[in-house]
mmCIF file of C-alpha atoms in Angstrom:
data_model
loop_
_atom_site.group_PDB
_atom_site.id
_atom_site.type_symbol
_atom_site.label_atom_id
_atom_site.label_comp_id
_atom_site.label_asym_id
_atom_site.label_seq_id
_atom_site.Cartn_x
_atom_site.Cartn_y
_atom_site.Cartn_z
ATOM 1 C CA UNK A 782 0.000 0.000 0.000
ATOM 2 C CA UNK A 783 2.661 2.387 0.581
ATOM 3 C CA UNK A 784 4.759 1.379 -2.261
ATOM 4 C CA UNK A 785 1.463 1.974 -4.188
ATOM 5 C CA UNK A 786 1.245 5.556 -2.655
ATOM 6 C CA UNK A 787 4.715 6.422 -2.876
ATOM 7 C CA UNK A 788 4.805 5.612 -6.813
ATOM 8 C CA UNK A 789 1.433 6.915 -7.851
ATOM 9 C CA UNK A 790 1.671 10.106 -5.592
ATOM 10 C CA UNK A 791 1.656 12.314 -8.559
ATOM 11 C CA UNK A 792 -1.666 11.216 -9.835
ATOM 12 C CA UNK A 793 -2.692 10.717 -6.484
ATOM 13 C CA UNK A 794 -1.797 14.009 -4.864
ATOM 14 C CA UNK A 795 -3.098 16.258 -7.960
ATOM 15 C CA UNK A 796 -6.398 14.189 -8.306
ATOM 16 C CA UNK A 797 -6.817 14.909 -4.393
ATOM 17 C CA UNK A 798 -5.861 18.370 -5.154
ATOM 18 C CA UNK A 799 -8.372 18.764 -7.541
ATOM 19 C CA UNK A 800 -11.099 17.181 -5.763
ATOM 20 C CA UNK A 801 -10.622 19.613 -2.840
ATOM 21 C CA UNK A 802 -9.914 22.682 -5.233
ATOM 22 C CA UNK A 803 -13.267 22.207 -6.723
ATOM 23 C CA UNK A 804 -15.074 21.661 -3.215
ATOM 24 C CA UNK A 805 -13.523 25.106 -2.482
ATOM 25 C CA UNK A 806 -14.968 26.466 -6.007
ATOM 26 C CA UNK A 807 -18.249 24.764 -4.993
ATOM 27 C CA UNK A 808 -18.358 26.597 -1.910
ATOM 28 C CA UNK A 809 -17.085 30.179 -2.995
ATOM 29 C CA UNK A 810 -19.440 29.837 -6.228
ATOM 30 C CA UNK A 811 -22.860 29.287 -4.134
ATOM 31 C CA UNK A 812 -21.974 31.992 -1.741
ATOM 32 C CA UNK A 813 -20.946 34.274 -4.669
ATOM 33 C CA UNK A 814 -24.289 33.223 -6.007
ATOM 34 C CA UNK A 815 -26.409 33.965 -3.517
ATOM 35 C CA UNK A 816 -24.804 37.610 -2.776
ATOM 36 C CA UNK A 817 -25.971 38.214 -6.146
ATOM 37 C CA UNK A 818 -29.485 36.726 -5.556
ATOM 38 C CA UNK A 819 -30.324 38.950 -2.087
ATOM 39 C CA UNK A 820 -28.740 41.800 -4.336
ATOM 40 C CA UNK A 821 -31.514 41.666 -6.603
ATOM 41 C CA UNK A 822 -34.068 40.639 -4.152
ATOM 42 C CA UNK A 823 -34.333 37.437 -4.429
ATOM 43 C CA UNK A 824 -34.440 34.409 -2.077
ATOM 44 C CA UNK A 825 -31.151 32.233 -1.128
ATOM 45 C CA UNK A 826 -30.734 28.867 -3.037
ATOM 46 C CA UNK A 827 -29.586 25.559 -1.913
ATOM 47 C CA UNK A 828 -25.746 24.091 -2.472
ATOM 48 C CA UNK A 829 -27.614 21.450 -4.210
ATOM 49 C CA UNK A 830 -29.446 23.746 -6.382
ATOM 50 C CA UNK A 831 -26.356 25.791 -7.676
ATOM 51 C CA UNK A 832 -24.329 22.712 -8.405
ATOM 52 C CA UNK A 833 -26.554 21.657 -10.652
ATOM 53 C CA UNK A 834 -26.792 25.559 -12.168
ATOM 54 C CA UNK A 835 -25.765 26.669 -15.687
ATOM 55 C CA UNK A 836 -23.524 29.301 -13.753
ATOM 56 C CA UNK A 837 -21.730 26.689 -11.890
ATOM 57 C CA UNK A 838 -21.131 24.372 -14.904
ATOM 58 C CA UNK A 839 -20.082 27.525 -17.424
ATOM 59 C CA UNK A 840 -17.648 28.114 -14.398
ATOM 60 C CA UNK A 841 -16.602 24.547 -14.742
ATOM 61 C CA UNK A 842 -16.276 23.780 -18.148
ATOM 62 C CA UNK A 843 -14.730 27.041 -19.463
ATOM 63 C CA UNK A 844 -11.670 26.150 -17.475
ATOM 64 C CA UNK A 845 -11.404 22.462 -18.316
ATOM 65 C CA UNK A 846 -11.594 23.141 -21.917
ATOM 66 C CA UNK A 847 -8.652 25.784 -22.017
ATOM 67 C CA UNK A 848 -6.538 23.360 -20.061
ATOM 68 C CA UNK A 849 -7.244 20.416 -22.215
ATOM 69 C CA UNK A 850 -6.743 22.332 -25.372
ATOM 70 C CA UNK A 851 -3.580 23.484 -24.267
ATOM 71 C CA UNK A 852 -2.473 19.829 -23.345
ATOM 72 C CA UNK A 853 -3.887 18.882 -26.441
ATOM 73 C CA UNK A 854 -1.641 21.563 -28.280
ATOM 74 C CA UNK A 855 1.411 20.808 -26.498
ATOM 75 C CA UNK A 856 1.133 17.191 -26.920
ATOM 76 C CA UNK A 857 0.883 17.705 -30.883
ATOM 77 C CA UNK A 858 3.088 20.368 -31.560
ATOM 78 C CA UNK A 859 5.717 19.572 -29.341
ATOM 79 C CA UNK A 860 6.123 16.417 -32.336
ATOM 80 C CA UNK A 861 7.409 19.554 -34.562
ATOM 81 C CA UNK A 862 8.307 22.759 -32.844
ATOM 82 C CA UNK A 863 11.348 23.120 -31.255
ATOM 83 C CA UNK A 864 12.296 25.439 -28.531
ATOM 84 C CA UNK A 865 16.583 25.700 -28.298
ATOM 85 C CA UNK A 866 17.669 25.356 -24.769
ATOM 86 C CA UNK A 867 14.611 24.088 -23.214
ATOM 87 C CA UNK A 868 14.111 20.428 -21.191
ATOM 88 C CA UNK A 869 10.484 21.174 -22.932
ATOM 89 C CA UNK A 870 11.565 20.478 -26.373
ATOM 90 C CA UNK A 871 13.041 17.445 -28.286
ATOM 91 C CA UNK A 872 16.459 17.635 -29.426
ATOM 92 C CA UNK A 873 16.896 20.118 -32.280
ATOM 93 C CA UNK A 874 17.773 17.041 -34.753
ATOM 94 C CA UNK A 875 14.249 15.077 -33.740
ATOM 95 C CA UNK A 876 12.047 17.288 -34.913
ATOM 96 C CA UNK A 877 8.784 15.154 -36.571
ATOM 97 C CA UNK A 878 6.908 11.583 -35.674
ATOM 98 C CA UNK A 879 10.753 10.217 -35.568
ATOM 99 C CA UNK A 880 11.546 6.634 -37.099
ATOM 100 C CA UNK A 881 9.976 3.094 -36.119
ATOM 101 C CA UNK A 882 12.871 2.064 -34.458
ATOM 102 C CA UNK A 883 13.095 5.192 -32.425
ATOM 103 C CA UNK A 884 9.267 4.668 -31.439
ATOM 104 C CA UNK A 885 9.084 0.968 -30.864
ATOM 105 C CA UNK A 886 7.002 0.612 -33.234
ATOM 106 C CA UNK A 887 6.004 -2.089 -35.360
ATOM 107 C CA UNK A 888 8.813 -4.819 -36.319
ATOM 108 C CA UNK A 889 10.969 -2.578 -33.942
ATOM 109 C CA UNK A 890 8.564 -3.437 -30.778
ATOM 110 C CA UNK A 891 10.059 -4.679 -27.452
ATOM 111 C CA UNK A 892 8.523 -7.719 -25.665
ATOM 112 C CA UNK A 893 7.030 -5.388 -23.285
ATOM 113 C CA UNK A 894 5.573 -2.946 -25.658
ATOM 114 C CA UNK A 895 1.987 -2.264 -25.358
ATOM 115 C CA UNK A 896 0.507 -4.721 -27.959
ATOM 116 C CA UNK A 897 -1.173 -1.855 -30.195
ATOM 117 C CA UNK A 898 2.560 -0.613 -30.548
ATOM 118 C CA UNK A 899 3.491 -4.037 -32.460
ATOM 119 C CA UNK A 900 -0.051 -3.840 -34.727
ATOM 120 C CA UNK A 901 -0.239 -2.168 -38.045
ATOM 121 C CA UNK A 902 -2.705 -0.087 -39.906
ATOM 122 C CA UNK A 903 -4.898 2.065 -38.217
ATOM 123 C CA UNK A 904 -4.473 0.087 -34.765
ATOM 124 C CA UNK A 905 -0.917 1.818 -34.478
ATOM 125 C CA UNK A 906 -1.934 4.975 -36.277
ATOM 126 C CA UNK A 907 -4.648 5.847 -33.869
ATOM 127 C CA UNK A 908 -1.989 4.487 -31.044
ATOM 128 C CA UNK A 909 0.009 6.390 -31.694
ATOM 129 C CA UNK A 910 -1.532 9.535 -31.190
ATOM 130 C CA UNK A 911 -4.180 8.042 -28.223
ATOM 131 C CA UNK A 912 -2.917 10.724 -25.854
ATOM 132 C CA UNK A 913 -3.186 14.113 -28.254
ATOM 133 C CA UNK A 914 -6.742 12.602 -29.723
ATOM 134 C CA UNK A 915 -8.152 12.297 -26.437
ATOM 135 C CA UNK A 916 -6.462 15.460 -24.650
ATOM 136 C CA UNK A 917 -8.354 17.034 -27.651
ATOM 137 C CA UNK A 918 -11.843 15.064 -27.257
ATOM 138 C CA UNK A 919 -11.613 15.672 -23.914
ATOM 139 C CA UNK A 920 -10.884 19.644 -24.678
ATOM 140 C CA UNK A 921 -14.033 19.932 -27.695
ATOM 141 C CA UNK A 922 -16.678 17.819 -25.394
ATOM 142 C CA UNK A 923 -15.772 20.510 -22.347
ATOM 143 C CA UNK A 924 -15.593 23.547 -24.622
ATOM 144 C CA UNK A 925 -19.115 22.068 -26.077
ATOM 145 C CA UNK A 926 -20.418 21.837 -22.476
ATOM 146 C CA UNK A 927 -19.333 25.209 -21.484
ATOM 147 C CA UNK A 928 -21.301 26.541 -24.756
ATOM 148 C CA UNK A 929 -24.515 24.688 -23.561
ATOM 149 C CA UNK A 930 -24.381 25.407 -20.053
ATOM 150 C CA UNK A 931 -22.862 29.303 -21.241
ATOM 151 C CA UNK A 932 -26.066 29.817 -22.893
ATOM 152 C CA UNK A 933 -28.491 29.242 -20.171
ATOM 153 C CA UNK A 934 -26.439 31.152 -17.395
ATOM 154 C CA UNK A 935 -26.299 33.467 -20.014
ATOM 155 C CA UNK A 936 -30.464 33.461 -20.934
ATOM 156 C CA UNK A 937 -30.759 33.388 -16.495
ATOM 157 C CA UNK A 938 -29.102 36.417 -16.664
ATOM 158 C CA UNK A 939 -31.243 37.897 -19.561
ATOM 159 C CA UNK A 940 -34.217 37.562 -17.705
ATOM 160 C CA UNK A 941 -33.114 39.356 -14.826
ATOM 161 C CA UNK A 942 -32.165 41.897 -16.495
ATOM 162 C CA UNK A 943 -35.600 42.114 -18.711
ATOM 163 C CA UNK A 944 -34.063 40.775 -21.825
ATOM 164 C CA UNK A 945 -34.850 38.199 -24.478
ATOM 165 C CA UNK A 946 -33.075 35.183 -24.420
ATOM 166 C CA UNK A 947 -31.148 33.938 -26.958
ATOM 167 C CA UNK A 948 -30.650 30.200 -29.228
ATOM 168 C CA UNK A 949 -27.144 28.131 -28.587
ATOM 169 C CA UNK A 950 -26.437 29.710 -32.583
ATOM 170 C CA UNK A 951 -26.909 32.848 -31.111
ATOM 171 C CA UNK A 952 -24.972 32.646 -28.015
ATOM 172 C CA UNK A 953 -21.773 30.798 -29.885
ATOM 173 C CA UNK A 954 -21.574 34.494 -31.648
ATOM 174 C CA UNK A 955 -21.963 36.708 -28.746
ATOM 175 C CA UNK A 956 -19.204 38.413 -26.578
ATOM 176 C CA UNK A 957 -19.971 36.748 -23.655
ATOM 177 C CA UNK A 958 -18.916 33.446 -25.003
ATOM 178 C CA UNK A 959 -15.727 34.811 -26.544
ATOM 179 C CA UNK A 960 -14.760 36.734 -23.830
ATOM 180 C CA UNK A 961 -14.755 33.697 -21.580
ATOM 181 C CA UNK A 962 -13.229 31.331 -23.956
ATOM 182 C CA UNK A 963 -10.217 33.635 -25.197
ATOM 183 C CA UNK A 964 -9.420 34.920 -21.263
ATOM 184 C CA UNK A 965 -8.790 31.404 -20.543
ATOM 185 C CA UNK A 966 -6.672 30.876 -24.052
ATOM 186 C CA UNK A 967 -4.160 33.289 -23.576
ATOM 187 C CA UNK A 968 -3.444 32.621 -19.739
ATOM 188 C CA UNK A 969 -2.749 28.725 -20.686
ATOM 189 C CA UNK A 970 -0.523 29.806 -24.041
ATOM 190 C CA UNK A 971 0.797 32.488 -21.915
ATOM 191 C CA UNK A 972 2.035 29.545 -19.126
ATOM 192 C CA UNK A 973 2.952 27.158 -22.085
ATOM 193 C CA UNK A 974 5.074 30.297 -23.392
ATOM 194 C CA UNK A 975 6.603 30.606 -19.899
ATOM 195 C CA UNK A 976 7.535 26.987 -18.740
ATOM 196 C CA UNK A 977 9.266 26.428 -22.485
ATOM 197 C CA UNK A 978 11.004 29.690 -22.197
ATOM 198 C CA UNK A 979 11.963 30.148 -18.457
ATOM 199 C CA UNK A 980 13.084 26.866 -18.077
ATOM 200 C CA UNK A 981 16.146 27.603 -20.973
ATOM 201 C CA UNK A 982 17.585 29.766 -18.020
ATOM 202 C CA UNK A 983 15.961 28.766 -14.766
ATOM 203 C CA UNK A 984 16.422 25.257 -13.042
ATOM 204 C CA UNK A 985 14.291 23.097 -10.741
ATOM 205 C CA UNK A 986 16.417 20.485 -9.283
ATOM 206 C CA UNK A 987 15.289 17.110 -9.363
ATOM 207 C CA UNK A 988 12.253 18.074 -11.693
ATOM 208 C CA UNK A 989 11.661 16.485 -14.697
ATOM 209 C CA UNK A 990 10.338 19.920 -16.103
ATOM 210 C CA UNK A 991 13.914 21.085 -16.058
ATOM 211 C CA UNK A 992 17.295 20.485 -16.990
ATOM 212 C CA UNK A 993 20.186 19.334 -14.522
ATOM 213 C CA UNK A 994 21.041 22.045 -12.566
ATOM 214 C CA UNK A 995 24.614 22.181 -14.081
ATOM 215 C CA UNK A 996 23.254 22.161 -18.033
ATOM 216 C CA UNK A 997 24.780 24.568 -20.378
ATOM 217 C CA UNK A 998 21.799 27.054 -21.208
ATOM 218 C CA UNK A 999 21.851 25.673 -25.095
ATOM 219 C CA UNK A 1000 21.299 22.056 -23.860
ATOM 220 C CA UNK A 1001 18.002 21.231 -25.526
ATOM 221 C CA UNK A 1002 15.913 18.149 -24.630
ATOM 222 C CA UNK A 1003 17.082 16.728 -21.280
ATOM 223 C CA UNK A 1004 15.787 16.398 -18.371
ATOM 224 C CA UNK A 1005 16.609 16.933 -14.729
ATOM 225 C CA UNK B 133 -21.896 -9.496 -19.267
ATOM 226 C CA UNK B 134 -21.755 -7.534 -15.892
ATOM 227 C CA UNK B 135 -20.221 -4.429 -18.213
ATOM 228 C CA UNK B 136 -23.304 -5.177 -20.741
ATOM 229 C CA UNK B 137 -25.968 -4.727 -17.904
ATOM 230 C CA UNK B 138 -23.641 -1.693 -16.232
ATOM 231 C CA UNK B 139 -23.903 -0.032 -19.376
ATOM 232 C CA UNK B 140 -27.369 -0.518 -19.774
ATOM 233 C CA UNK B 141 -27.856 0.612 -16.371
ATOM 234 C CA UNK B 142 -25.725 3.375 -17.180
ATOM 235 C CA UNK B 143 -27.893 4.348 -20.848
ATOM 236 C CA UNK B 144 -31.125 3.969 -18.717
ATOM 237 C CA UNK B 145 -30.143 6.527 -15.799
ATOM 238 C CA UNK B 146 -29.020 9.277 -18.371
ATOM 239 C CA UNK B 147 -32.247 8.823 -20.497
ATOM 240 C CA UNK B 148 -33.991 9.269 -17.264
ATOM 241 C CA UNK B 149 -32.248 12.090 -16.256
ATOM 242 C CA UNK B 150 -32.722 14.191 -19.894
ATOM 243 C CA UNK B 151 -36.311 13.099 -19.673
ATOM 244 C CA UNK B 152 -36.537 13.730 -16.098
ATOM 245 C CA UNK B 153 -35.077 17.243 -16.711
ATOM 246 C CA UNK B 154 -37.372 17.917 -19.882
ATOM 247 C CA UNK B 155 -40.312 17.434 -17.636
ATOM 248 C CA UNK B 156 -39.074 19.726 -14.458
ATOM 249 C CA UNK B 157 -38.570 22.434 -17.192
ATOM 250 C CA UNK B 158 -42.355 21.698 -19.059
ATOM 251 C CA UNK B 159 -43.588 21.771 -15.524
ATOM 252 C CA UNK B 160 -41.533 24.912 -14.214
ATOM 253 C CA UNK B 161 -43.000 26.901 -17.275
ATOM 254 C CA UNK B 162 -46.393 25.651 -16.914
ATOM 255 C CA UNK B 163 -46.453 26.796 -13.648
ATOM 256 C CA UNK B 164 -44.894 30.210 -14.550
ATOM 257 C CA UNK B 165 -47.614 30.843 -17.230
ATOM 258 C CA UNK B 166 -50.083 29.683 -14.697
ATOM 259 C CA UNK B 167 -49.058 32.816 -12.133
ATOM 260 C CA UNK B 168 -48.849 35.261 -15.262
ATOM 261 C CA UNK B 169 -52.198 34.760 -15.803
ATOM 262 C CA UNK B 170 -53.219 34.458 -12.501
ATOM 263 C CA UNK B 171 -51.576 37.913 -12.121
ATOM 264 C CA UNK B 172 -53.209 39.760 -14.953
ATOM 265 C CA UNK B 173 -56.524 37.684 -14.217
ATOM 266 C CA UNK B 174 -56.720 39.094 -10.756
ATOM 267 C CA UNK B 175 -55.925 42.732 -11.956
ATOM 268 C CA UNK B 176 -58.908 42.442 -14.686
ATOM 269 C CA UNK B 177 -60.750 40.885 -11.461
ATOM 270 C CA UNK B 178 -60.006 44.165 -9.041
ATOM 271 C CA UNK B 179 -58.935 41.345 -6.923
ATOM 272 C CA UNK B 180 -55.469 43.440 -5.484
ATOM 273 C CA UNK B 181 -54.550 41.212 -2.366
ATOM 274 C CA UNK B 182 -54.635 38.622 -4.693
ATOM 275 C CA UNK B 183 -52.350 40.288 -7.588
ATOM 276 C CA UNK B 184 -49.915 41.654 -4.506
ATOM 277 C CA UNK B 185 -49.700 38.208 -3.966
ATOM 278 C CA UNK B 186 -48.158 36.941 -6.942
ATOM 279 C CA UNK B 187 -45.519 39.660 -6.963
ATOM 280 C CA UNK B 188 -42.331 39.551 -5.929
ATOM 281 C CA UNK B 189 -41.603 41.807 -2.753
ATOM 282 C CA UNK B 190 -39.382 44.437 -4.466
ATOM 283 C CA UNK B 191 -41.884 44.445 -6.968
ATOM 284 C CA UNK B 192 -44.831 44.715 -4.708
ATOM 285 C CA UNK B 193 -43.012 47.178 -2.334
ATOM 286 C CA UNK B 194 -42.367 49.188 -5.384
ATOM 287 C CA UNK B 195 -45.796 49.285 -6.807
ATOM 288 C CA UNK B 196 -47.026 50.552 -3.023
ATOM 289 C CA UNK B 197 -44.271 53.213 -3.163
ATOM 290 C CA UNK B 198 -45.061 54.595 -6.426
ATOM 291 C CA UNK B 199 -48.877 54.997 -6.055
ATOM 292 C CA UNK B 200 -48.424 56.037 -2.470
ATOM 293 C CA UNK B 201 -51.351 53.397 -1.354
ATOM 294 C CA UNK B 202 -51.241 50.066 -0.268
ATOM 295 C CA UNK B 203 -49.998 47.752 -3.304
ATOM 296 C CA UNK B 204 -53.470 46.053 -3.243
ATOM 297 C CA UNK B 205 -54.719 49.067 -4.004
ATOM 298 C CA UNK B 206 -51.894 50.753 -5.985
ATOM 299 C CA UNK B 207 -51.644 47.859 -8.509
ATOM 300 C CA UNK B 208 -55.212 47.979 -9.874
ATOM 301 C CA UNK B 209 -54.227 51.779 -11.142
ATOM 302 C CA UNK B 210 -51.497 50.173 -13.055
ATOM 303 C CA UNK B 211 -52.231 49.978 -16.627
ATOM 304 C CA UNK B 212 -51.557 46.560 -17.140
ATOM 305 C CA UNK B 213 -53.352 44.330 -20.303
ATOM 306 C CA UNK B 214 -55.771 41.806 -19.561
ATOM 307 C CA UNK B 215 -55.111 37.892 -19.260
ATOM 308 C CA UNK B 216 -55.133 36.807 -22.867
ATOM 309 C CA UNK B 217 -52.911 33.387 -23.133
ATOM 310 C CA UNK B 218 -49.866 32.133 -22.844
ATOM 311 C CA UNK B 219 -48.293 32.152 -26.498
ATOM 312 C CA UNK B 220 -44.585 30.754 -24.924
ATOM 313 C CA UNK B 221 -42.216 30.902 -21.902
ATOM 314 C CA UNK B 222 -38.663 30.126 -21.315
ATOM 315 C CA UNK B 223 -37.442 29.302 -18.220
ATOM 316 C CA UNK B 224 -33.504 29.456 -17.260
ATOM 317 C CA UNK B 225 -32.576 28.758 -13.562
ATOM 318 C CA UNK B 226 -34.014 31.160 -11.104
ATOM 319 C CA UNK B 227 -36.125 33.117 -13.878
ATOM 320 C CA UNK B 228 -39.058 32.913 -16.213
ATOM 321 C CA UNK B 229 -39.931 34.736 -19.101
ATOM 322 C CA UNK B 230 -43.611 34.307 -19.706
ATOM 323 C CA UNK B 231 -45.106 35.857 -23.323
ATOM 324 C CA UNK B 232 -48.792 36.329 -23.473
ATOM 325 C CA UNK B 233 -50.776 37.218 -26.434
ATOM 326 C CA UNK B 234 -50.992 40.972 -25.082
ATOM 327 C CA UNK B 235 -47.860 41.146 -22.691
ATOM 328 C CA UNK B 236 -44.647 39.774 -21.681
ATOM 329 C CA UNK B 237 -44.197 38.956 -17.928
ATOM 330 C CA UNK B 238 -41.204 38.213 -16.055
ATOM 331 C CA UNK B 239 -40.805 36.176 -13.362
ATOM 332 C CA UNK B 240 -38.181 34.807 -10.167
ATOM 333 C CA UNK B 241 -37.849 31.651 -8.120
ATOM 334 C CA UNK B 242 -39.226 31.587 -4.423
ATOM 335 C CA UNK B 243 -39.713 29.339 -1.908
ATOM 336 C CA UNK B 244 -43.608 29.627 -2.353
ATOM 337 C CA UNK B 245 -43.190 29.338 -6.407
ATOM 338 C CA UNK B 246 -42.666 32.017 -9.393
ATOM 339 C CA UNK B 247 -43.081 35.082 -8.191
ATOM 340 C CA UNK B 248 -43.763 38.067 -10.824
ATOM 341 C CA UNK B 249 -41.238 40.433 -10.720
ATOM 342 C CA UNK B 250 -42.058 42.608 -14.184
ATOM 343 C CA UNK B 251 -45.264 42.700 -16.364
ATOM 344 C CA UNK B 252 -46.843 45.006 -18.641
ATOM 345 C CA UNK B 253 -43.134 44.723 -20.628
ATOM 346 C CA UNK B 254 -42.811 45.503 -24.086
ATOM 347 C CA UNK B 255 -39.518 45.000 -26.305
ATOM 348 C CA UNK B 256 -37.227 47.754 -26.490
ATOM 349 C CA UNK B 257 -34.371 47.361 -29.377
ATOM 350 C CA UNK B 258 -30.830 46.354 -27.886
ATOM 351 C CA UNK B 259 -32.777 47.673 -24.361
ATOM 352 C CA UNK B 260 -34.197 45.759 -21.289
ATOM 353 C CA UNK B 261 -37.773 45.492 -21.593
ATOM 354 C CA UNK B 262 -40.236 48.467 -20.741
ATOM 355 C CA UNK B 263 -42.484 47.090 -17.702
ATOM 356 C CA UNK B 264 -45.153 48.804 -16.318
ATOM 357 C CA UNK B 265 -44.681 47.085 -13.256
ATOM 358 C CA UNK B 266 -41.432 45.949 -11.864
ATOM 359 C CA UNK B 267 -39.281 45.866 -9.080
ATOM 360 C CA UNK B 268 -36.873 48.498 -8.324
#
């Protein structure tokens, strides 16, 4: 059990993290809500009720989606883009999907290669990019929820404010949606931007994100 | 087998849950057409404690501080349309928009049920509504 712990404590830790993180968002959002409700006159609602609220699941989803899309982004153009002098980026001769034998792949498999790995055809085409596919299903089903729930947080706070509602087609045009959408964009391409950067200068020892402590600055593609 | 029957299980509770929520927001309309017309029904009616009754309390304090009177009296000197019917309503969390054939009415979740919060509103362009009655 501790051996367990000890070598799944990153998963473990930032799944716990996340669990607690969105309690705390839970929390904050309903009272948040409800300052806004007496505001404008109107009664107090129920945890239970804003949890299962448009505003709480726009509030939700609109960050998921940015994070997953810049996974998804990293994951697939990390394959081409190079950054010189940064543990982020491949070595500056790697660039592209690389060769079989480099990937393990096919006739060049190990014994203890996943067996989709050894297949051919589309089994090890859709393999082989499982993890960028479903960073970016993940990332277009969360950006799709935020635009569903986005529109009736968005029609709630219509009618309080005496206005028509408006259609999903309507709402996927208007500012609101945008302006939610892009503000979480450029903060995760801003941090993407950072890490790849910073970390041609700046060390973390012992972190994977970095290089050794002692790496020449130009060292590209190794990690501490 | 078991993940056969799980996801069966699985299909069964989310069809019951989209239906389930299809019919809370049939009924939650209903029932804010219902009050719109009860509103407008009791104005025609000269019944005001009842029409005070179906408005929200910013909306009914307002009413009694604009006419100076008590809002049961107050709101049958507002110049509101008669009943006519309900021609559609939209309902998005804790408010109601409830169209009749000769008014819009808007409405707000309370404890006791929709509450009517504007009415006598007619469409401004690219501007809130213009209610004869609403809250402040």
């Amino acid at each position: 059990m501790k051996r367990f712990l000890r070598e799944n404590s990153l998963g473990l830790v930032f799944g716990l993290l996340f669990l607690v993180v969105l309690v705390g968002q839970a929390v904050a959002g309903h009272a948040d809500f409800n300052r806004m409700q007496l505001s404008e006159g109107l009664p107090e609602v129920s945890l239970g009720r804003y949890l299962t609220s448009a505003s709480f699941g726009t509030d939700v989803a609109e960050n998921w989606q940015s994070e997953y899309l810049q996974f998804f982004l990293y994951t697939f153009l990390t394959v081409w883009l190079l950054q010189k002098g940064s543990p982020e980026s491949k070595s500056l001769d790697e660039a592209g999907l690389e060769s079989d034998r480099d990937q393990k792949v096919g006739a060049f498999a190990t014994d203890d290669s996943p067996p989709w790995a050894r297949a051919r055809g589309w089994r090890l085409h859709l393999f082989s990019n499982s993890l960028g596919i479903v960073m970016g299903l993940i990332f277009v089903g969360s950006w799709a929820a935020q635009s569903v729930a986005g529109v009736a947080a968005y029609n709630e706070e219509q009618l309080g404010d005496l206005q028509d509602p408006v259609s999903w087609a309507q709402y996927v045009r208007e500012p609101d949606f945008w302006n939610r959408t892009l503000q979480n964009w450029q903060s995760e391409l801003l941090a993407v931007a950072s890490i790849a950067i910073l970390a041609i200068y700046l060390r973390q020892r012992g972190s994977p994100q970095s290089k050794p402590v002692g790496a020449a600055h130009t060292a590209t593609g190794i990690e501490g | 087998m078991l993940r056969t029957r799980s996801s069966q299980a699985v299909a069964v509770a989310l069809a019951g849950l989209l239906l389930a929520g299809c019919a809370s927001v049939d009924d939650r309309s209903r029932a804010a057409g219902d009050v719109a017309v009860r509103l407008l029904t009791a104005v025609a009616d000269r019944d005001g404690e009842s029409a005070c009754s179906l408005l929200a309390p910013d909306t009914a304090a307002e009413v009694a501080d604009t006419g100076d009177m008590p809002c049961a009296q107050a709101v049958l000197d507002e110049q509101l349309p008669g009943p006519g019917t309900v021609t559609g309503a939209d309902v998005y969390g804790q408010w109601a928009q409830v169209r009749l054939t000769d008014d819009t009415v808007f409405l707000a979740a309370f404890p006791g049920g929709w509450r009517v919060v504007a009415a006598g509103c007619t469409p401004r362009p690219n501007r809130p509504y213009d209610c004869v009655l609403q809250g402040s």
